mmCIF file of C-alpha atoms in Angstrom:
data_model
loop_
_atom_site.group_PDB
_atom_site.id
_atom_site.type_symbol
_atom_site.label_atom_id
_atom_site.label_comp_id
_atom_site.label_asym_id
_atom_site.label_seq_id
_atom_site.Cartn_x
_atom_site.Cartn_y
_atom_site.Cartn_z
ATOM 1 C CA MET A 1 99.279 70.978 137.302
ATOM 2 C CA ASN A 2 100.275 73.828 134.977
ATOM 3 C CA GLU A 3 98.556 77.147 135.523
ATOM 4 C CA TYR A 4 96.468 78.259 132.530
ATOM 5 C CA LYS A 5 98.110 81.182 130.756
ATOM 6 C CA LYS A 6 96.041 83.741 128.910
ATOM 7 C CA ILE A 7 97.028 84.657 125.349
ATOM 8 C CA PRO A 8 98.330 88.222 124.917
ATOM 9 C CA VAL A 9 96.514 90.256 122.276
ATOM 10 C CA ASN A 10 97.502 93.633 120.849
ATOM 11 C CA LEU A 11 95.480 96.072 118.804
ATOM 12 C CA ILE A 12 97.509 97.994 116.178
ATOM 13 C CA THR A 13 95.522 101.087 115.179
ATOM 14 C CA GLY A 14 96.005 104.166 113.015
ATOM 15 C CA PHE A 15 94.353 105.946 110.115
ATOM 16 C CA LEU A 16 94.524 104.915 106.465
ATOM 17 C CA GLY A 17 98.033 104.978 105.021
ATOM 18 C CA VAL A 18 99.921 105.416 108.290
ATOM 19 C CA GLY A 19 101.832 102.134 107.874
ATOM 20 C CA LYS A 20 100.011 99.651 110.134
ATOM 21 C CA THR A 21 100.319 96.672 107.793
ATOM 22 C CA THR A 22 104.021 97.312 107.222
ATOM 23 C CA ALA A 23 104.473 97.541 110.996
ATOM 24 C CA VAL A 24 102.711 94.214 111.558
ATOM 25 C CA ILE A 25 104.799 92.570 108.827
ATOM 26 C CA ASN A 26 107.992 93.916 110.436
ATOM 27 C CA LEU A 27 106.907 92.437 113.775
ATOM 28 C CA LEU A 28 106.155 89.083 112.134
ATOM 29 C CA LYS A 29 109.522 88.942 110.417
ATOM 30 C CA ASN A 30 111.263 89.421 113.761
ATOM 31 C CA LYS A 31 109.049 87.319 116.010
ATOM 32 C CA PRO A 32 110.589 84.470 118.047
ATOM 33 C CA GLU A 33 110.844 81.438 115.761
ATOM 34 C CA ASN A 34 109.466 79.087 118.394
ATOM 35 C CA GLU A 35 106.292 81.122 119.014
ATOM 36 C CA LYS A 36 103.048 80.616 117.134
ATOM 37 C CA TRP A 37 101.371 83.938 116.304
ATOM 38 C CA ALA A 38 98.003 84.713 114.758
ATOM 39 C CA VAL A 39 97.058 87.900 112.933
ATOM 40 C CA LEU A 40 93.490 89.061 112.469
ATOM 41 C CA VAL A 41 93.257 91.692 109.745
ATOM 42 C CA ASN A 42 90.268 93.769 108.653
ATOM 43 C CA GLU A 43 90.701 96.278 105.864
ATOM 44 C CA PHE A 44 88.563 98.920 104.237
ATOM 45 C CA GLY A 45 87.566 98.243 100.645
ATOM 46 C CA GLU A 46 86.558 95.280 98.528
ATOM 47 C CA VAL A 47 89.919 93.745 97.595
ATOM 48 C CA SER A 48 92.195 92.152 100.204
ATOM 49 C CA ILE A 49 95.633 93.724 99.842
ATOM 50 C CA ASP A 50 96.845 93.562 103.454
ATOM 51 C CA HIS A 51 95.848 89.905 103.785
ATOM 52 C CA ALA A 52 97.778 89.039 100.621
ATOM 53 C CA MET A 53 100.803 90.970 101.895
ATOM 54 C CA MET A 54 100.879 89.089 105.193
ATOM 55 C CA LEU A 55 100.438 85.716 103.533
ATOM 56 C CA SER A 56 103.685 86.392 101.659
ATOM 57 C CA VAL A 57 105.674 86.825 104.879
ATOM 58 C CA GLU A 58 108.167 84.008 105.313
ATOM 59 C CA ALA A 59 107.733 83.362 109.038
ATOM 60 C CA GLY A 60 107.238 80.010 110.694
ATOM 61 C CA GLN A 61 104.301 79.204 112.992
ATOM 62 C CA LEU A 62 102.099 82.000 111.662
ATOM 63 C CA SER A 63 98.379 82.103 110.912
ATOM 64 C CA VAL A 64 96.783 85.080 109.131
ATOM 65 C CA MET A 65 92.994 85.419 109.053
ATOM 66 C CA GLU A 66 90.841 88.109 107.482
ATOM 67 C CA VAL A 67 87.510 89.386 108.787
ATOM 68 C CA GLU A 68 85.207 90.185 105.884
ATOM 69 C CA GLY A 69 81.774 91.776 105.732
ATOM 70 C CA GLY A 70 82.611 95.325 106.792
ATOM 71 C CA CYS A 71 84.357 96.965 109.720
ATOM 72 C CA ILE A 72 85.013 94.859 112.819
ATOM 73 C CA CYS A 73 84.025 97.704 115.110
ATOM 74 C CA CYS A 74 80.439 97.681 113.814
ATOM 75 C CA SER A 75 78.959 95.750 110.875
ATOM 76 C CA ALA A 76 81.418 92.836 111.004
ATOM 77 C CA GLN A 77 81.514 92.372 114.780
ATOM 78 C CA GLN A 78 79.840 88.977 114.567
ATOM 79 C CA ASN A 79 82.375 87.904 111.947
ATOM 80 C CA MET A 80 85.188 89.037 114.228
ATOM 81 C CA PHE A 81 83.666 87.096 117.136
ATOM 82 C CA SER A 82 83.527 83.861 115.145
ATOM 83 C CA THR A 83 87.003 84.372 113.622
ATOM 84 C CA LEU A 84 88.504 84.903 117.071
ATOM 85 C CA GLN A 85 86.827 81.718 118.290
ATOM 86 C CA THR A 86 88.309 79.834 115.336
ATOM 87 C CA ILE A 87 91.782 81.199 116.121
ATOM 88 C CA LEU A 88 91.517 80.144 119.770
ATOM 89 C CA LYS A 89 90.137 76.671 119.055
ATOM 90 C CA GLN A 90 92.119 75.691 115.961
ATOM 91 C CA VAL A 91 95.280 77.806 115.799
ATOM 92 C CA LYS A 92 95.929 78.043 119.568
ATOM 93 C CA PRO A 93 98.523 80.832 119.182
ATOM 94 C CA GLN A 94 100.844 82.283 121.770
ATOM 95 C CA ARG A 95 100.089 85.837 120.654
ATOM 96 C CA ILE A 96 97.368 87.550 118.612
ATOM 97 C CA LEU A 97 97.790 90.816 116.685
ATOM 98 C CA ILE A 98 94.656 92.605 115.468
ATOM 99 C CA GLU A 99 94.848 95.208 112.705
ATOM 100 C CA PRO A 100 91.490 96.962 112.189
ATOM 101 C CA THR A 101 90.720 99.112 109.173
ATOM 102 C CA GLY A 102 92.170 102.608 109.388
ATOM 103 C CA LEU A 103 88.642 104.006 109.572
ATOM 104 C CA GLY A 104 87.663 101.756 112.488
ATOM 105 C CA HIS A 105 86.855 102.886 116.027
ATOM 106 C CA PRO A 106 88.787 100.790 118.587
ATOM 107 C CA ALA A 107 86.337 101.090 121.515
ATOM 108 C CA SER A 108 83.946 98.263 120.641
ATOM 109 C CA ILE A 109 86.835 95.963 119.654
ATOM 110 C CA LEU A 110 88.483 96.450 123.050
ATOM 111 C CA ASP A 111 85.129 95.957 124.767
ATOM 112 C CA MET A 112 84.703 92.598 123.006
ATOM 113 C CA LEU A 113 88.188 91.424 123.953
ATOM 114 C CA ARG A 114 87.647 92.349 127.610
ATOM 115 C CA ALA A 115 84.197 90.744 127.911
ATOM 116 C CA LYS A 116 83.252 87.085 128.219
ATOM 117 C CA PRO A 117 83.960 84.642 126.708
ATOM 118 C CA PHE A 118 87.257 86.160 125.529
ATOM 119 C CA ALA A 119 88.182 87.738 128.873
ATOM 120 C CA ASP A 120 88.820 84.242 130.238
ATOM 121 C CA GLN A 121 91.218 83.383 127.413
ATOM 122 C CA LEU A 122 92.845 86.638 126.338
ATOM 123 C CA GLU A 123 94.960 89.224 128.123
ATOM 124 C CA VAL A 124 94.720 92.595 126.435
ATOM 125 C CA HIS A 125 98.181 94.091 126.157
ATOM 126 C CA ALA A 126 99.063 97.576 124.925
ATOM 127 C CA THR A 127 96.994 99.128 122.164
ATOM 128 C CA ILE A 128 99.507 100.749 119.813
ATOM 129 C CA CYS A 129 98.366 103.690 117.706
ATOM 130 C CA MET A 130 100.462 104.941 114.818
ATOM 131 C CA VAL A 131 100.039 108.499 113.560
ATOM 132 C CA ASN A 132 101.537 110.518 110.759
ATOM 133 C CA PRO A 133 102.688 113.793 112.415
ATOM 134 C CA VAL A 134 101.930 115.687 109.211
ATOM 135 C CA GLN A 135 98.225 114.855 109.627
ATOM 136 C CA LEU A 136 97.982 116.575 113.016
ATOM 137 C CA PHE A 137 98.113 119.904 111.150
ATOM 138 C CA GLN A 138 95.250 119.027 108.818
ATOM 139 C CA GLU A 139 91.666 120.014 109.598
ATOM 140 C CA LYS A 140 90.112 116.787 108.227
ATOM 141 C CA TYR A 141 91.950 114.822 110.922
ATOM 142 C CA LYS A 142 91.710 117.305 113.801
ATOM 143 C CA THR A 143 87.915 117.231 113.545
ATOM 144 C CA ASN A 144 87.511 113.474 112.978
ATOM 145 C CA GLY A 145 86.191 111.765 116.112
ATOM 146 C CA THR A 146 87.386 108.295 115.098
ATOM 147 C CA TYR A 147 90.903 109.593 114.416
ATOM 148 C CA LEU A 148 91.003 111.371 117.781
ATOM 149 C CA ASP A 149 89.690 108.326 119.655
ATOM 150 C CA GLN A 150 92.283 106.059 118.060
ATOM 151 C CA ILE A 151 94.780 108.345 119.786
ATOM 152 C CA THR A 152 92.756 108.599 123.010
ATOM 153 C CA LEU A 153 92.417 104.837 123.492
ATOM 154 C CA ALA A 154 96.066 104.041 122.748
ATOM 155 C CA ASP A 155 98.502 103.015 125.473
ATOM 156 C CA VAL A 156 101.447 103.488 123.127
ATOM 157 C CA LEU A 157 101.394 106.380 120.654
ATOM 158 C CA VAL A 158 103.984 106.351 117.896
ATOM 159 C CA ALA A 159 104.763 108.856 115.167
ATOM 160 C CA ASN A 160 105.635 107.020 111.960
ATOM 161 C CA LYS A 161 106.980 108.464 108.695
ATOM 162 C CA THR A 162 108.982 110.937 110.758
ATOM 163 C CA ASP A 163 111.605 111.047 108.020
ATOM 164 C CA LEU A 164 109.008 112.913 105.929
ATOM 165 C CA ALA A 165 107.966 115.346 108.692
ATOM 166 C CA SER A 166 109.454 118.801 109.200
ATOM 167 C CA GLU A 167 110.962 119.977 112.494
ATOM 168 C CA GLU A 168 107.886 122.134 113.039
ATOM 169 C CA GLU A 169 105.548 119.163 112.517
ATOM 170 C CA MET A 170 107.526 117.003 114.942
ATOM 171 C CA GLU A 171 107.571 119.798 117.525
ATOM 172 C CA HIS A 172 103.794 120.043 117.178
ATOM 173 C CA PHE A 173 103.515 116.275 117.685
ATOM 174 C CA TRP A 174 105.479 116.423 120.954
ATOM 175 C CA GLU A 175 103.419 119.392 122.164
ATOM 176 C CA PHE A 176 100.202 117.590 121.260
ATOM 177 C CA THR A 177 101.185 114.413 123.114
ATOM 178 C CA ASP A 178 102.317 116.342 126.217
ATOM 179 C CA GLU A 179 98.737 117.570 126.663
ATOM 180 C CA LEU A 180 97.065 114.147 126.415
ATOM 181 C CA TYR A 181 95.276 112.852 129.522
ATOM 182 C CA PRO A 182 95.541 110.276 130.814
ATOM 183 C CA PRO A 183 99.151 110.267 129.616
ATOM 184 C CA LYS A 184 100.419 107.527 127.362
ATOM 185 C CA ILE A 185 102.668 104.773 128.702
ATOM 186 C CA ILE A 186 104.974 105.286 125.723
ATOM 187 C CA VAL A 187 105.234 108.144 123.213
ATOM 188 C CA ASP A 188 107.923 107.698 120.593
ATOM 189 C CA ARG A 189 108.913 108.276 116.977
ATOM 190 C CA ILE A 190 109.914 105.674 114.391
ATOM 191 C CA GLU A 191 110.774 105.444 110.715
ATOM 192 C CA HIS A 192 109.671 102.873 108.159
ATOM 193 C CA ALA A 193 107.104 101.349 110.558
ATOM 194 C CA PHE A 194 109.555 99.519 112.833
ATOM 195 C CA LEU A 195 107.679 99.133 116.121
ATOM 196 C CA LYS A 196 109.684 97.924 119.119
ATOM 197 C CA ALA A 197 108.796 94.335 120.014
ATOM 198 C CA GLU A 198 108.924 95.079 123.749
ATOM 199 C CA TRP A 199 105.930 97.409 123.399
ATOM 200 C CA LEU A 200 103.762 94.343 122.761
ATOM 201 C CA ASN A 201 104.343 93.154 126.328
ATOM 202 C CA ILE A 202 103.186 96.346 128.035
ATOM 203 C CA ILE A 203 100.173 95.795 130.305
ATOM 204 C CA PRO A 204 97.706 98.726 130.206
ATOM 205 C CA GLY A 205 97.087 100.518 133.465
ATOM 206 C CA GLU A 206 94.030 102.680 133.995
ATOM 207 C CA SER A 207 91.092 102.355 131.635
ATOM 208 C CA ARG A 208 90.873 104.834 128.773
ATOM 209 C CA ILE A 209 87.484 106.201 127.742
ATOM 210 C CA ALA A 210 86.496 107.156 124.182
ATOM 211 C CA LEU A 211 85.631 110.824 123.728
ATOM 212 C CA PHE A 212 83.622 110.304 120.538
ATOM 213 C CA PRO A 213 82.066 106.819 120.834
ATOM 214 C CA ASP A 214 79.329 107.627 118.301
ATOM 215 C CA SER A 215 81.639 109.065 115.650
ATOM 216 C CA HIS A 216 81.707 105.761 113.813
ATOM 217 C CA VAL A 217 78.226 105.412 112.348
ATOM 218 C CA MET A 218 76.888 101.850 112.139
ATOM 219 C CA GLN A 219 77.185 100.520 108.615
ATOM 220 C CA GLU A 220 75.060 97.981 106.786
ATOM 221 C CA GLN A 221 76.499 94.491 106.585
ATOM 222 C CA MET A 222 78.628 94.215 103.473
ATOM 223 C CA PRO A 223 78.676 90.948 101.558
ATOM 224 C CA ALA A 224 81.669 88.666 101.867
ATOM 225 C CA LYS A 225 84.209 88.969 99.075
ATOM 226 C CA THR A 226 83.096 85.860 97.264
ATOM 227 C CA PHE A 227 84.054 87.322 93.903
ATOM 228 C CA LEU A 228 87.701 87.113 94.978
ATOM 229 C CA LYS A 229 87.591 83.351 94.672
ATOM 230 C CA ARG A 230 87.343 83.667 90.879
ATOM 231 C CA PHE A 231 90.388 84.058 88.669
ATOM 232 C CA PRO A 232 90.139 86.847 86.059
ATOM 233 C CA LYS A 233 91.089 86.380 82.430
ATOM 234 C CA PRO A 234 93.479 88.768 80.631
ATOM 235 C CA GLY A 235 91.626 91.917 79.597
ATOM 236 C CA LYS A 236 88.661 91.110 81.870
ATOM 237 C CA PRO A 237 89.498 92.234 85.414
ATOM 238 C CA LEU A 238 87.118 91.711 88.321
ATOM 239 C CA MET A 239 85.774 95.016 89.647
ATOM 240 C CA LYS A 240 83.980 95.609 92.945
ATOM 241 C CA PRO A 241 82.935 99.155 94.007
ATOM 242 C CA GLY A 242 81.946 99.948 97.576
ATOM 243 C CA TYR A 243 80.912 102.706 99.952
ATOM 244 C CA SER A 244 81.377 102.839 103.722
ATOM 245 C CA LEU A 245 82.159 105.352 106.467
ATOM 246 C CA GLY A 246 81.858 108.317 104.084
ATOM 247 C CA ASN A 247 84.457 106.935 101.679
ATOM 248 C CA TYR A 248 84.025 105.593 98.149
ATOM 249 C CA SER A 249 86.173 102.644 97.124
ATOM 250 C CA CYS A 250 86.716 100.265 94.266
ATOM 251 C CA GLY A 251 88.827 97.146 94.007
ATOM 252 C CA TRP A 252 90.113 95.279 90.955
ATOM 253 C CA ILE A 253 91.794 91.931 90.424
ATOM 254 C CA PHE A 254 93.781 91.390 87.210
ATOM 255 C CA SER A 255 95.123 88.261 85.589
ATOM 256 C CA ALA A 256 98.608 87.182 86.666
ATOM 257 C CA GLU A 257 99.478 87.074 82.959
ATOM 258 C CA GLU A 258 99.158 90.861 82.620
ATOM 259 C CA ILE A 259 102.336 92.906 83.109
ATOM 260 C CA PHE A 260 102.031 96.540 84.252
ATOM 261 C CA ASP A 261 104.177 99.566 83.480
ATOM 262 C CA LEU A 262 105.181 101.137 86.821
ATOM 263 C CA GLY A 263 105.861 104.555 85.311
ATOM 264 C CA GLU A 264 102.389 104.733 83.750
ATOM 265 C CA LEU A 265 100.795 103.528 87.005
ATOM 266 C CA ASN A 266 102.542 106.282 88.965
ATOM 267 C CA LYS A 267 101.375 108.956 86.529
ATOM 268 C CA LEU A 268 97.791 107.674 86.645
ATOM 269 C CA ILE A 269 97.604 107.501 90.451
ATOM 270 C CA MET A 270 99.015 111.023 90.748
ATOM 271 C CA ARG A 271 96.387 112.317 88.297
ATOM 272 C CA LEU A 272 93.635 110.576 90.257
ATOM 273 C CA PHE A 273 94.972 112.126 93.465
ATOM 274 C CA PHE A 274 94.929 115.688 92.126
ATOM 275 C CA GLU A 275 91.902 115.516 89.817
ATOM 276 C CA ASN A 276 89.585 112.901 91.377
ATOM 277 C CA LYS A 277 90.327 113.221 95.113
ATOM 278 C CA VAL A 278 91.521 109.622 95.311
ATOM 279 C CA HIS A 279 93.490 109.859 98.554
ATOM 280 C CA ARG A 280 94.570 106.222 99.000
ATOM 281 C CA ALA A 281 95.809 103.519 96.672
ATOM 282 C CA LYS A 282 97.199 100.137 97.584
ATOM 283 C CA GLY A 283 97.931 97.311 95.207
ATOM 284 C CA ILE A 284 100.041 94.379 94.148
ATOM 285 C CA PHE A 285 101.261 94.466 90.555
ATOM 286 C CA ARG A 286 103.276 92.281 88.270
ATOM 287 C CA ILE A 287 106.055 94.515 86.947
ATOM 288 C CA SER A 288 108.295 92.745 84.424
ATOM 289 C CA SER A 289 109.110 89.315 85.893
ATOM 290 C CA ASP A 290 108.473 90.278 89.546
ATOM 291 C CA TRP A 291 105.547 91.369 91.713
ATOM 292 C CA TYR A 292 105.610 94.576 93.752
ATOM 293 C CA LEU A 293 103.529 96.028 96.555
ATOM 294 C CA TYR A 294 102.331 99.502 95.539
ATOM 295 C CA ASN A 295 101.427 101.997 98.250
ATOM 296 C CA PHE A 296 100.127 105.539 97.764
ATOM 297 C CA ALA A 297 99.336 107.675 100.819
ATOM 298 C CA ASP A 298 99.592 111.392 101.625
ATOM 299 C CA GLY A 299 100.429 112.111 97.984
ATOM 300 C CA LEU A 300 103.499 109.877 97.924
ATOM 301 C CA PRO A 301 103.958 106.525 96.125
ATOM 302 C CA SER A 302 106.237 103.695 97.229
ATOM 303 C CA THR A 303 106.977 100.190 95.946
ATOM 304 C CA HIS A 304 108.451 97.102 97.571
ATOM 305 C CA TYR A 305 109.151 93.607 96.307
ATOM 306 C CA ILE A 306 106.558 91.035 97.431
ATOM 307 C CA ALA A 307 106.431 87.246 97.199
ATOM 308 C CA TYR A 308 102.715 87.167 96.305
ATOM 309 C CA ARG A 309 102.143 85.713 92.810
ATOM 310 C CA ARG A 310 98.468 84.776 92.361
ATOM 311 C CA ASP A 311 97.283 87.932 90.562
ATOM 312 C CA SER A 312 97.632 91.710 90.376
ATOM 313 C CA ARG A 313 95.153 93.747 92.417
ATOM 314 C CA LEU A 314 94.364 97.351 93.293
ATOM 315 C CA GLU A 315 92.174 99.188 95.792
ATOM 316 C CA LEU A 316 91.367 102.912 95.436
ATOM 317 C CA ILE A 317 89.680 105.039 98.112
ATOM 318 C CA ALA A 318 88.227 108.470 97.345
ATOM 319 C CA ASP A 319 86.390 111.302 99.079
ATOM 320 C CA GLU A 320 83.818 111.572 96.291
ATOM 321 C CA ALA A 321 81.824 109.241 94.027
ATOM 322 C CA GLN A 322 83.794 108.160 90.942
ATOM 323 C CA ASN A 323 83.214 106.802 87.452
ATOM 324 C CA TRP A 324 84.963 103.538 88.252
ATOM 325 C CA ALA A 325 84.412 102.056 84.773
ATOM 326 C CA GLU A 326 86.249 105.003 83.240
ATOM 327 C CA ILE A 327 89.060 104.668 85.765
ATOM 328 C CA GLN A 328 89.284 100.949 84.982
ATOM 329 C CA GLU A 329 89.936 101.759 81.317
ATOM 330 C CA LYS A 330 92.771 104.071 82.380
ATOM 331 C CA ILE A 331 94.257 101.366 84.620
ATOM 332 C CA GLN A 332 94.147 98.852 81.775
ATOM 333 C CA ARG A 333 96.101 101.262 79.600
ATOM 334 C CA CYS A 334 98.923 100.864 82.142
ATOM 335 C CA ILE A 335 99.281 97.210 81.119
ATOM 336 C CA SER A 336 102.374 96.993 78.967
ATOM 337 C CA LYS A 337 101.867 93.447 77.714
ATOM 338 C CA ASN A 338 100.595 89.973 78.508
ATOM 339 C CA GLU A 339 102.791 87.029 79.358
ATOM 340 C CA GLU A 340 103.766 85.158 76.216
#
C-alpha cells in the first residue's frame, strides 16, 4: 500500500510592485512538465490582472484559481478556504503556489494552512518573501507593520530588482538581513524575478512569530467581481473603484477592439504618479496588433508581450481619493483607434 504523500505548498509574499507575479510565472514556465501545479492568486484592486497574466502562461498540467472578495488574510478567508478545498478535490495537484496581495499579512494564511483540515493534506514548505532593497530606505515601508511581518515570517528572503539598486542600498540590505532573528534559511539577491526552483523544497525549521499581527485591519467583505463577466463596447469601458487597507483603487476593462498608444499611456501614468500620488499601475493593453503587459512600480514603467487577448484592462492604486471619472477620460484619450 502506497504511503499518502502530502502536497507541498509555498507562499510567495512581498509588497505591491516587487515582482511576485513575474516570479510565479517564471517558476511556472520552468516547472517539471510531468508535474501538475496549482496557483492560488489574490490581488488588490477590482480588476484581475495577475490572474489574466498567469492564464496566458503556456505550461502543461497547470491550474490557476483566483480568490475574490477581498484579501485572503482577512475578509476573503472563507473564499480562500473553499477555493483550496476545490483545488484539493478537483485539481489534485502535486504542488500549490499561493500569491497573496502585496498588502496582505501572511500570518493568518499560514495559520490556515497548518490547521485542520489542511494540515492533513498539505505540507507547508518555505515562505519566500521578495523585497525591493530601495524600499528599505523609505519611511513608509520601515514603519509599515504588514511590510515588516512579511519579512519576519519569511524562511527565504530575496532582494529583487537589484539591477536598479545602488551599492549603498544593497549594502544596507545585507546589513538589515544580518540583524534578523531568527535568521533566514536563505538570503539572496536576484534580478528580473527569477527565483531558484530549489527554494520551493526547503522545509521550514523553527516557527516564526509575527511582530505586528494586528497591523492588517479587518476589512469589510468586498463583492465578487461579477462585472468582469461582461464584455465592454468600444468607447464604454467598465469601471470599478474600490478602497481597502488605506489604499484607493480603480479598475477598468476596455473593448478588445480599442488600440492604445503606448507613448501616450506612459506620459499619462507618469503624470498620475507625480500629480495624483498614483503609486501603482498594472494593465494589459492592445498596442497595434499585439497585447502587452504594462507594469508601473517605484516610478518606473515596463512592458512585456503577453498572450492574453480577451480585452484591455488597467488597475490603478493611489494613496489618496481620486476623481476616477476624470482619469477615465484621460485614459480614453490614449486610445489611438478602433479595430477596423
